Coordinates of C-alpha atoms and ligand atoms in Angstrom, one line a residue:
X1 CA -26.1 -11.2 12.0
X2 CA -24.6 -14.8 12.1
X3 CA -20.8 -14.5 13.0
X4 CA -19.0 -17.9 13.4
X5 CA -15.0 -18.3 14.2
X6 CA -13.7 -21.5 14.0
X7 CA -10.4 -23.5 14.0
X8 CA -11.7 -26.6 12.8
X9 CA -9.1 -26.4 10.2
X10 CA -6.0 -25.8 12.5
X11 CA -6.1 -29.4 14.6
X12 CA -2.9 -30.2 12.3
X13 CA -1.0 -27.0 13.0
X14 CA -2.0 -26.3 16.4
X15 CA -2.4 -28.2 20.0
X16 CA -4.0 -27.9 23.2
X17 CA -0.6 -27.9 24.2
X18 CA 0.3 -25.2 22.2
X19 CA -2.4 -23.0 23.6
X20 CA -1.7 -23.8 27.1
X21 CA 1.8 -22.6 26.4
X22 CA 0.5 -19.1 25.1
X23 CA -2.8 -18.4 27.3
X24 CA -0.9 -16.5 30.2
X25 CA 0.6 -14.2 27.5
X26 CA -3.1 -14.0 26.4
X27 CA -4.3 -12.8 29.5
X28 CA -1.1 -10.5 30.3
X29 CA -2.1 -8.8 27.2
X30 CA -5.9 -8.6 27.5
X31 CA -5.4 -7.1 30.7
X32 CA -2.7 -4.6 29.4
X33 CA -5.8 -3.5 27.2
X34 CA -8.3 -3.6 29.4
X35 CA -6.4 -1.7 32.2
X36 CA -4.9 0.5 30.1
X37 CA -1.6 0.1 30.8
X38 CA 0.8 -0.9 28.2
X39 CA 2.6 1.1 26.1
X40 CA 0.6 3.2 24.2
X41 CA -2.3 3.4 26.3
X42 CA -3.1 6.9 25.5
X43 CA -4.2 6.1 22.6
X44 CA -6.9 3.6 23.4
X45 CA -9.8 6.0 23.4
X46 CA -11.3 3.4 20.4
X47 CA -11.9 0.5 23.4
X48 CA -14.7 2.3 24.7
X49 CA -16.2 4.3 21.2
X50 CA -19.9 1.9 21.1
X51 CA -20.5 2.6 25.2
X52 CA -19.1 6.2 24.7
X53 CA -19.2 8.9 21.8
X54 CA -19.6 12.7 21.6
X55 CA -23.3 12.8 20.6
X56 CA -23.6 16.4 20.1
X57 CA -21.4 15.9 17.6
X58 CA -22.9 12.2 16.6
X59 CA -26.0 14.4 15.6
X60 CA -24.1 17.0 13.6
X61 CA -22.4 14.5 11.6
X62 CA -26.2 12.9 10.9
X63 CA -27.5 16.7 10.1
X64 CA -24.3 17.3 7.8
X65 CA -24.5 13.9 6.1
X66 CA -28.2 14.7 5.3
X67 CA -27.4 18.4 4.0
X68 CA -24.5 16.4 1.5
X69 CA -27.3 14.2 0.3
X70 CA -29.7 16.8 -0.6
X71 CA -26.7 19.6 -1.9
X72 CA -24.6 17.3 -3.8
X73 CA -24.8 14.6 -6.5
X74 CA -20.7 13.7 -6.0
X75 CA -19.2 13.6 -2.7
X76 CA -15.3 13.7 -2.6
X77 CA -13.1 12.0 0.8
X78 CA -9.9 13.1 1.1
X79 CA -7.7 11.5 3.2
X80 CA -5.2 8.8 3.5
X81 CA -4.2 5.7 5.8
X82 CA -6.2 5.9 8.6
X83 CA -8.1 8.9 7.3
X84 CA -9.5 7.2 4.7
X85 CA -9.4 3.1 4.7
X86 CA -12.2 2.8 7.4
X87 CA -14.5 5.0 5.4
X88 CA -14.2 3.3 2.2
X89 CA -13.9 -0.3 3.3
X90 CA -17.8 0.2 5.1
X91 CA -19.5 1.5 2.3
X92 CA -18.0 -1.5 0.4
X93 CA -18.9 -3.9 2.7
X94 CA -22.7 -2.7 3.2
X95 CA -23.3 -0.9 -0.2
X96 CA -21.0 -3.2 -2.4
X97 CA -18.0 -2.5 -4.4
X98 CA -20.5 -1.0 -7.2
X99 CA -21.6 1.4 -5.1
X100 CA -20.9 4.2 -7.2
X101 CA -22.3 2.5 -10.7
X102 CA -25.6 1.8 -8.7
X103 CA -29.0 4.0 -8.9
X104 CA -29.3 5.1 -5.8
X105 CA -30.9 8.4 -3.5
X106 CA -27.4 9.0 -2.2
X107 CA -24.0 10.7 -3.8
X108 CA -21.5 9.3 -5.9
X109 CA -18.7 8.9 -3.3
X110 CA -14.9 9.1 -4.8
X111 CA -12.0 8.8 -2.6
X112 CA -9.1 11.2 -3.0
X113 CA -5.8 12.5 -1.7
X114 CA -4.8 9.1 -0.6
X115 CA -2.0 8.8 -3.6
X116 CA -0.2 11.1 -5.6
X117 CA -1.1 10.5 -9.0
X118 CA -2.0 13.2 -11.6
X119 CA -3.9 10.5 -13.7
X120 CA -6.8 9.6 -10.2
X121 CA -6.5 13.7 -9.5
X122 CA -7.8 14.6 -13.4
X123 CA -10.4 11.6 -13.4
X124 CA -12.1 12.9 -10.3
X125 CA -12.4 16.4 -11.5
X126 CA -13.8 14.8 -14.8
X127 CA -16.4 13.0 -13.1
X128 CA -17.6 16.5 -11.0
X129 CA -17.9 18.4 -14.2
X130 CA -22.0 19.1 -14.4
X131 CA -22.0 18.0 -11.3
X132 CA -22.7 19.2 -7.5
X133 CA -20.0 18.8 -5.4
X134 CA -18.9 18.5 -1.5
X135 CA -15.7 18.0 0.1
X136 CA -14.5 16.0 3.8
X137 CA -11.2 16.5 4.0
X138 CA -9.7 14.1 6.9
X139 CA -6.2 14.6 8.5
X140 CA -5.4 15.1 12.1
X141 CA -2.4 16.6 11.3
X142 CA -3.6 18.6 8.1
X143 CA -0.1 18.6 6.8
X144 CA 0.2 15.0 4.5
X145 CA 1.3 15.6 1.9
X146 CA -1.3 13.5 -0.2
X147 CA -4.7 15.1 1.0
X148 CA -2.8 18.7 1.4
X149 CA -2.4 18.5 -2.2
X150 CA -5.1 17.1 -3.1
X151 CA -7.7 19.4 -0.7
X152 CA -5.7 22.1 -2.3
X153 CA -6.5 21.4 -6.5
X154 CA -10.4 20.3 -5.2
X155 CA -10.7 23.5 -3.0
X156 CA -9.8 25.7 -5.6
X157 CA -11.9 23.7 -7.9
X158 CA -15.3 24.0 -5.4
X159 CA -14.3 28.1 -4.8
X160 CA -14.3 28.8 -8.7
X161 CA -17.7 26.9 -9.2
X162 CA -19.3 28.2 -6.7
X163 CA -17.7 31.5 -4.5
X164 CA -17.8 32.1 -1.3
X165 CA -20.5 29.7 -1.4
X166 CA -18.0 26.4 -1.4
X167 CA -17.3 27.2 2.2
X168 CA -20.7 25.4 3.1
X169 CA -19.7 22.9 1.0
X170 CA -16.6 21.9 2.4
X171 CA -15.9 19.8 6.1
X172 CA -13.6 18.8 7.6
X173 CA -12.3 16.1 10.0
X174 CA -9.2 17.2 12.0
X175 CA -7.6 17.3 15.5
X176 CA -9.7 19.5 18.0
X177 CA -6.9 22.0 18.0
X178 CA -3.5 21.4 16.9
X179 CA -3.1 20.9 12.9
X180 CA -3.3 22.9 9.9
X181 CA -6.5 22.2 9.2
X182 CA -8.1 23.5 12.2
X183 CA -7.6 27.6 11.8
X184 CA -8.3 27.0 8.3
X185 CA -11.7 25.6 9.0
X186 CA -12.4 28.2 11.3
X187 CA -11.4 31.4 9.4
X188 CA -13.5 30.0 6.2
X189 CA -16.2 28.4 8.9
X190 CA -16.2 24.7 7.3
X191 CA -18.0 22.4 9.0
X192 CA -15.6 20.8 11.4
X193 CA -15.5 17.8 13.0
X194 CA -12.6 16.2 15.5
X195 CA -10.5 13.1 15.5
X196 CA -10.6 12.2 19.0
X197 CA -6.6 12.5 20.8
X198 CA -6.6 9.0 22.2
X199 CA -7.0 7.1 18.6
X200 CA -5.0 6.8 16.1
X201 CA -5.9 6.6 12.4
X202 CA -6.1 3.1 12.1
X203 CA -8.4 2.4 14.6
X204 CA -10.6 5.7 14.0
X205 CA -13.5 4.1 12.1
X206 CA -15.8 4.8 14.4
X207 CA -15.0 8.1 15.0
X208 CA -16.0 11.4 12.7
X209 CA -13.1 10.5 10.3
X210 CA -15.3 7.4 9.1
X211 CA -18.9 8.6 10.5
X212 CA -19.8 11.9 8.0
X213 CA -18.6 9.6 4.8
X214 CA -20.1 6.5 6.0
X215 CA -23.2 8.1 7.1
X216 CA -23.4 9.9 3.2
X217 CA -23.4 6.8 1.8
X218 CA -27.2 5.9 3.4
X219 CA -25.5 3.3 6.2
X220 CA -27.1 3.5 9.2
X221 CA -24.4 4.8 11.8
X222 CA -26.8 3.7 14.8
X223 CA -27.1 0.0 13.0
X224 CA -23.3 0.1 12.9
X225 CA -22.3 1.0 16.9
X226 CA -25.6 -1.4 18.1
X227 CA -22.7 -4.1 16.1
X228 CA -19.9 -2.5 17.4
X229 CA -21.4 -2.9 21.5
X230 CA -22.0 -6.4 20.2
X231 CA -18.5 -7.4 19.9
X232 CA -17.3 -5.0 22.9
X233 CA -19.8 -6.4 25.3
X234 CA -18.5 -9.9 24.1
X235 CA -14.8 -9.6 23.3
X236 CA -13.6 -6.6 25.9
X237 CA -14.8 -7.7 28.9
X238 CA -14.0 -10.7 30.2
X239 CA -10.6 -12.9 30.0
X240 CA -11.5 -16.4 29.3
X241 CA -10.1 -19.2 26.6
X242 CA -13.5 -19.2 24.6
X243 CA -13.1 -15.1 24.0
X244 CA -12.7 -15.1 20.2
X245 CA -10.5 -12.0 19.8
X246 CA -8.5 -14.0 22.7
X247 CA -8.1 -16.9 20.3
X248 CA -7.4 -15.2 17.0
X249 CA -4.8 -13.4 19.0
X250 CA -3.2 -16.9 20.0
X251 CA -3.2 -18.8 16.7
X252 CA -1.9 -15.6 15.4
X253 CA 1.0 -16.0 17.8
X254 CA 1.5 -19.1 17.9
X255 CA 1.8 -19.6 13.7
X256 CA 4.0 -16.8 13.4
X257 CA 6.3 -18.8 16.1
X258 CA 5.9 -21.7 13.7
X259 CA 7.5 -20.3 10.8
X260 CA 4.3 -18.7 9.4
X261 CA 4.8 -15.2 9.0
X262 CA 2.2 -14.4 6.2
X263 CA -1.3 -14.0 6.8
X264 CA -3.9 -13.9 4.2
X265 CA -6.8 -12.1 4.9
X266 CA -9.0 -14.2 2.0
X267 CA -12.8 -13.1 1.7
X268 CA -15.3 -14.9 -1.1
X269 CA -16.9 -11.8 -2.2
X270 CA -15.3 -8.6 -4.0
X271 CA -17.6 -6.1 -1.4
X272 CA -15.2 -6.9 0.8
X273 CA -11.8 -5.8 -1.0
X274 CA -11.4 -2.8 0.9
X275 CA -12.5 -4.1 4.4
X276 CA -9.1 -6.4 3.5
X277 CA -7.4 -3.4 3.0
X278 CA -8.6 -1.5 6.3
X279 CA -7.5 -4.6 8.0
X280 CA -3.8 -4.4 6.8
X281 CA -3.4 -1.4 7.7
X282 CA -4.5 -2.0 10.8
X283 CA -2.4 -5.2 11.6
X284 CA 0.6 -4.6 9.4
X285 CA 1.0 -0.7 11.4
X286 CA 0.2 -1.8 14.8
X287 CA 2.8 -5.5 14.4
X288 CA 5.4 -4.8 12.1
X289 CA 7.7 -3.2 14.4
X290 CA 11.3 -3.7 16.0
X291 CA 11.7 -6.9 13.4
X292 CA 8.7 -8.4 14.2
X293 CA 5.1 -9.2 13.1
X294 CA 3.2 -11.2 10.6
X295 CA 3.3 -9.5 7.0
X296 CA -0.5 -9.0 6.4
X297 CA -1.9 -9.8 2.7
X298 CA -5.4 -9.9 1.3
X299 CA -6.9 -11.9 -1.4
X300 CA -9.9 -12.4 -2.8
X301 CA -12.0 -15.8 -3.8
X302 CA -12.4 -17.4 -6.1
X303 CA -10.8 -14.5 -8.5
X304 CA -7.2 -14.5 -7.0
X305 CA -7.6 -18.7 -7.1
X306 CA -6.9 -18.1 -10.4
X307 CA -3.5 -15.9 -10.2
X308 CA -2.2 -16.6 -6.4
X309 CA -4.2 -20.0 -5.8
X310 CA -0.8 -21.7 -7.3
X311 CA 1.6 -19.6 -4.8
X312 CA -0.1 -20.3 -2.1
X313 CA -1.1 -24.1 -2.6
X314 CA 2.3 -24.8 -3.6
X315 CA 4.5 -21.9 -2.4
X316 CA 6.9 -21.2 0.1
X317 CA 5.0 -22.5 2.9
X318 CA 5.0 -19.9 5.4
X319 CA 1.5 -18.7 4.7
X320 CA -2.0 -19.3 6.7
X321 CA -5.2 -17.4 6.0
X322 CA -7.6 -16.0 8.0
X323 CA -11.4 -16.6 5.5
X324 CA -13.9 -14.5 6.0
X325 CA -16.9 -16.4 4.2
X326 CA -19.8 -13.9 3.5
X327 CA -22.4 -17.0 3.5
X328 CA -25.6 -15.1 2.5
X329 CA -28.4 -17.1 1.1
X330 CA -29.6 -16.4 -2.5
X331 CA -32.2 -16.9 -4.9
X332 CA -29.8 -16.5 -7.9
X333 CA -30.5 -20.0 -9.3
X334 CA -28.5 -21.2 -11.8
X335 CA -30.2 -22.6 -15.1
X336 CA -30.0 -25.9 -17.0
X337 CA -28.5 -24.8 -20.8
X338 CA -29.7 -27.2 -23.6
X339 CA -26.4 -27.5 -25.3
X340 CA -24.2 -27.5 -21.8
X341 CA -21.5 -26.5 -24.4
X342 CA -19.1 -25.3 -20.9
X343 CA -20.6 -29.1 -19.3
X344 CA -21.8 -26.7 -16.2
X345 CA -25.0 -28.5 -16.1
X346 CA -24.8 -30.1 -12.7
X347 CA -24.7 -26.9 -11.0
X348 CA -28.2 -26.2 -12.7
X349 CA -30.8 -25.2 -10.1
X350 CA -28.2 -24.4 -7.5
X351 CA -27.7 -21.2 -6.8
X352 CA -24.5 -18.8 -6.5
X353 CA -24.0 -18.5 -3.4
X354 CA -24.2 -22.6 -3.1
X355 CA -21.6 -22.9 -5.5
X356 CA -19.7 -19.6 -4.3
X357 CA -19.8 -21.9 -0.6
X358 CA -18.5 -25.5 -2.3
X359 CA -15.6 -23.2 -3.6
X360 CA -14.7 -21.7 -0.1
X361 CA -15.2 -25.5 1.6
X362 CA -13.0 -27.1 -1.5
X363 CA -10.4 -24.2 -0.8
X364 CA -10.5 -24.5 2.1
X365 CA -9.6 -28.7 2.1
X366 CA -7.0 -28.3 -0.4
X367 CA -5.0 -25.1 1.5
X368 CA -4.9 -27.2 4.6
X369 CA -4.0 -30.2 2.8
X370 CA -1.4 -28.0 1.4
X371 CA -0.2 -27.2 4.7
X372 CA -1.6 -23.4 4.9
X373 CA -3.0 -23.2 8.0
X374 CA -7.2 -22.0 7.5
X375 CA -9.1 -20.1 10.3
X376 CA -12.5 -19.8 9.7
X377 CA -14.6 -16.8 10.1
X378 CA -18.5 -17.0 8.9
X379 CA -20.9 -13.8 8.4
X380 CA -24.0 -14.7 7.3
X381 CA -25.0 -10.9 6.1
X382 CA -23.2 -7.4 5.3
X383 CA -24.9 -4.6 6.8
X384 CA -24.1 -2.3 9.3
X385 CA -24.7 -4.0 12.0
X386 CA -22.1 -6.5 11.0
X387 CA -19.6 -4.0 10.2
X388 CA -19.3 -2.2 13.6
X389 CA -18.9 -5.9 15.1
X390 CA -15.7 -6.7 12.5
X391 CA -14.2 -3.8 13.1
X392 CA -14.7 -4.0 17.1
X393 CA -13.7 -7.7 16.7
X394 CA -10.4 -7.2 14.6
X395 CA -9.4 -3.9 16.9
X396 CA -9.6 -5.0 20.4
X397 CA -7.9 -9.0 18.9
X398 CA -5.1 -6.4 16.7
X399 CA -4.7 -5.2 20.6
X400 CA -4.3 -8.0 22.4
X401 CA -2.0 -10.0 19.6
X402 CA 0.0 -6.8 19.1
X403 CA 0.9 -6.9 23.2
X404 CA 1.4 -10.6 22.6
X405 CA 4.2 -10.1 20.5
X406 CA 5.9 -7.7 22.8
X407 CA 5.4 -4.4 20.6
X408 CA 3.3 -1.3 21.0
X409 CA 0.1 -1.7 18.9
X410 CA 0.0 1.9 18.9
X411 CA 2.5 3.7 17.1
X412 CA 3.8 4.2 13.7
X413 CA 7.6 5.0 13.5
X414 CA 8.7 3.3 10.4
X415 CA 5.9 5.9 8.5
X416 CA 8.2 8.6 8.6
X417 CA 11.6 6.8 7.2
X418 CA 9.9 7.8 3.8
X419 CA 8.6 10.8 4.1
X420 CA 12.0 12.3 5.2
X421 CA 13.3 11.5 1.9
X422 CA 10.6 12.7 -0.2
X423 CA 10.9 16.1 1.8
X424 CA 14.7 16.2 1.4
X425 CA 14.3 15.4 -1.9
X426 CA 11.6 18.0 -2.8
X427 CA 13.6 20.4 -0.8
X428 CA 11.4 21.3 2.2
X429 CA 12.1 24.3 4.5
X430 CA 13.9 22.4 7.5
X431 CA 15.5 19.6 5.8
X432 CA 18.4 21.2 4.2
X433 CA 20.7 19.0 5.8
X434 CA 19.0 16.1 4.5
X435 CA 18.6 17.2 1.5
X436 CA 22.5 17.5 1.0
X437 CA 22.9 14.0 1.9
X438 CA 20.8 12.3 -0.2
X439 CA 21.7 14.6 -2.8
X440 CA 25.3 13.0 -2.2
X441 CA 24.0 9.7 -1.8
X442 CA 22.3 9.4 -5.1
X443 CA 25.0 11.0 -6.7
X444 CA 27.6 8.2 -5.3
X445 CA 24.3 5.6 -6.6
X446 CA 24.6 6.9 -10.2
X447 CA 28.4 6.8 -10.5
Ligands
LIG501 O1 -2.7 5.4 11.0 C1 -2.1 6.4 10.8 O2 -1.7 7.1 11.8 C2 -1.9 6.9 9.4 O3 -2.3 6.0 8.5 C3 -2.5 8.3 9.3 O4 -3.9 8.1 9.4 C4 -2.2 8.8 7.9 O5 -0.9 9.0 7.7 C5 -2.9 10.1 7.7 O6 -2.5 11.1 8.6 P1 -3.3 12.4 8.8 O7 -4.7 12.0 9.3 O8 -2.6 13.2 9.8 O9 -3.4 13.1 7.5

């Protein structure tokens, strides 16, 4: 794999001065990772994942993943957040965003329980009809709400099809031995695997809760954490200026201090819509705390050109973007067309991916020129491999940035603002006293 960062784009934003003002932060943070001592720290058991994972359990997942392959012909992930995003964004990235349309030796893969819509639950179940199922439901806590409902509807779907015998087709991903799931999985003996104590959803990719779903889908898990060491060998080891997680951490910093306080995850190819959405979670969860943060978007190019390109060329100008531009050569050549009735004859002979890369360069001119600040990130293939070194890259850089900013990159508390609500509102056992006051509150609302 080829991966380039660069900020030949940011000379008009950004100066050596700026970086000198911000490099002893840098360090202060990188060390607070490194040493693990910042706030937090107990949950930075993903730092050390490539050099360091269970392998008795590493082979399980393999064996299991294999047993899915040959059982089923639909394989459903429940989960949501953390327990879910990782999962989905790498068989994107490697298989494509059509991976479930494509033939293929391996199952269908749908993605469940991370919403709570009746419509996605009833489409599911039509597409397993005829079919052979398995399940991997994914929650440390076992007690969302989402996958609990939704593990709950495909469970009893799986039992009716096929007895007792859907207890060998169900596994499950949870905590080692708090959480709901755990006696469940071992009075019906599911396959079980654990989410490690020391790392939290959004940095659990390369855990179980993305390895049995990943490794389903025909990726190469060893492929992925040979990537993964890649970037940890690189990124986590040694302070210096050149360190690119270092870097991105900086600029990050150092824009939002500017005024910028939206970044744009941009990517030129539609395989990569869910790594965009991994990657919000991941920065908008571990930074948008205690008033601060940069609000992480995604978009996608050239198709959101088309609806957001105006906004953002023109817009309120506290925007930069962060490209990832999946530069892999192609033999798709575009042909010459006698009547050139759309006049696209002097791309003929070029190929996609050479016009796909004038778009990103021209995109990239024109943002900057529009004052959006570009930073430039270049893969030159999608496998696994590659995948294990972006998610490696962006973790250990969400790290550093996140201490950076003066915040915990760690912790969550805003997620449960909501949830308290929904419970008062649905009336569960413990929130009575909630439950009377927003009963109250929207009455006053409606008045
Ligand atoms: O990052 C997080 O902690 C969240 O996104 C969780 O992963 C998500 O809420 C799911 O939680 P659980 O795995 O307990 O079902």
């Amino acid at each position: 794999m080829a991966f380039s960062f660069s900020d030949r784009y940011l000379g008009k934003f950004i100066s050596s001065f700026d970086y000198a003002a911000v490099i002893d932060e840098a360090k202060y943070a990188f060390d607070l990772v490194k040493n693990k001592n910042g706030q937090g720290s107990d949950f930075l058991g993903w730092v050390n994942l490539p050099y360091d994972h269970d392998m008795e359990e590493y082979e399980r997942i393999k064996k299991a993943a294999k047993k899915i392959q040959d059982t089923c012909d639909v394989f459903l992930v429940i989960g949501i957040g953390g327990s879910y995003l990782g999962a989905r964004a790498a068989v994107e990235f490697v298989k494509g965003n059509l991976y479930n349309e494509k033939k293929k030796d391996t199952p269908n893969i749908y993605f469940i329980g991370n919403d709570i819509s009746s419509s996605h639950m009833r489409d599911v179940i039509e597409l397993c009809e005829g079919k052979d199922v398995c399940i991997n439901v994914i929650s440390k806590s076992g007690t969302t709400t989402e996958p609990g409902i939704a593990f709950r509807v495909l469970r009893s779907m799986l039992e009716k099809k096929y007895g007792a015998a859907a207890n060998e087709r169900i596994f499950v991903t949870t905590d080692a031995k708090k959480g709901a799931l755990r006696p469940q999985a071992e009075e019906y003996k599911y396959e079980s695997f654990v989410v490690p104590d020391d790392i939290g959803g959004r940095y659990s990719v390369l855990s179980a809760v993305g390895l049995l779903p990943i490794a389903v889908a025909g990726i190469d898990l060893d492929e992925m954490f040979e990537g993964a060491k890649a970037a940890a060998d690189k990124y986590s080891k040694n302070f210096n200026e050149t360190n690119e997680c270092v870097k991105y951490a900086c600029i990050r910093n150092l824009l939002l201090r500017k005024g910028k306080n939206i970044e744009l995850l941009a990517s030129n190819d539609p395989s990569m819509t869910m790594f965009c959405e991994w990657w919000k979670q991941l920065y908008g969860e571990s930074e948008g705390k205690d008033g601060k943060g940069l609000y992480p978007a995604s978009v996608i190019y050239s198709t959101d050109l088309h609806s957001l390109g105006q906004y953002i060329q023109e817009g309120q100008r506290t925007l930069f973007e962060t490209v990832i531009n999946v530069n892999i050569e192609d033999n798709f050549v575009i042909e010459a067309d006698k009547t050139n009735a759309d006049g696209l004859n002097f791309v003929a002979g070029k190929t996609i991916n050479y016009v796909n890369q004038q778009a990103v360069l021209g995109t990239a001119l024109a943002h900057v020129d529009g004052n959006v600040p570009n930073i430039a990130i270049e893969i030159t293939s999608r496998n696994a491999y590659d995948f294990g070194y972006l998610v490696y890259f962006f973790e250990f850089a969400c790290a550093v940035s996140g201490y950076m900013l003066g915040i915990n990159p760690f912790n969550q508390p805003g997620v449960e603002a909501y949830k308290k609500n929904m419970f008062a509102l649905l009336g569960k056992p413990g929130y009575e006293e909630a439950t009377k006051s927003i009963n109250e509150r929207l009455e006053k609302l409606s008045k």
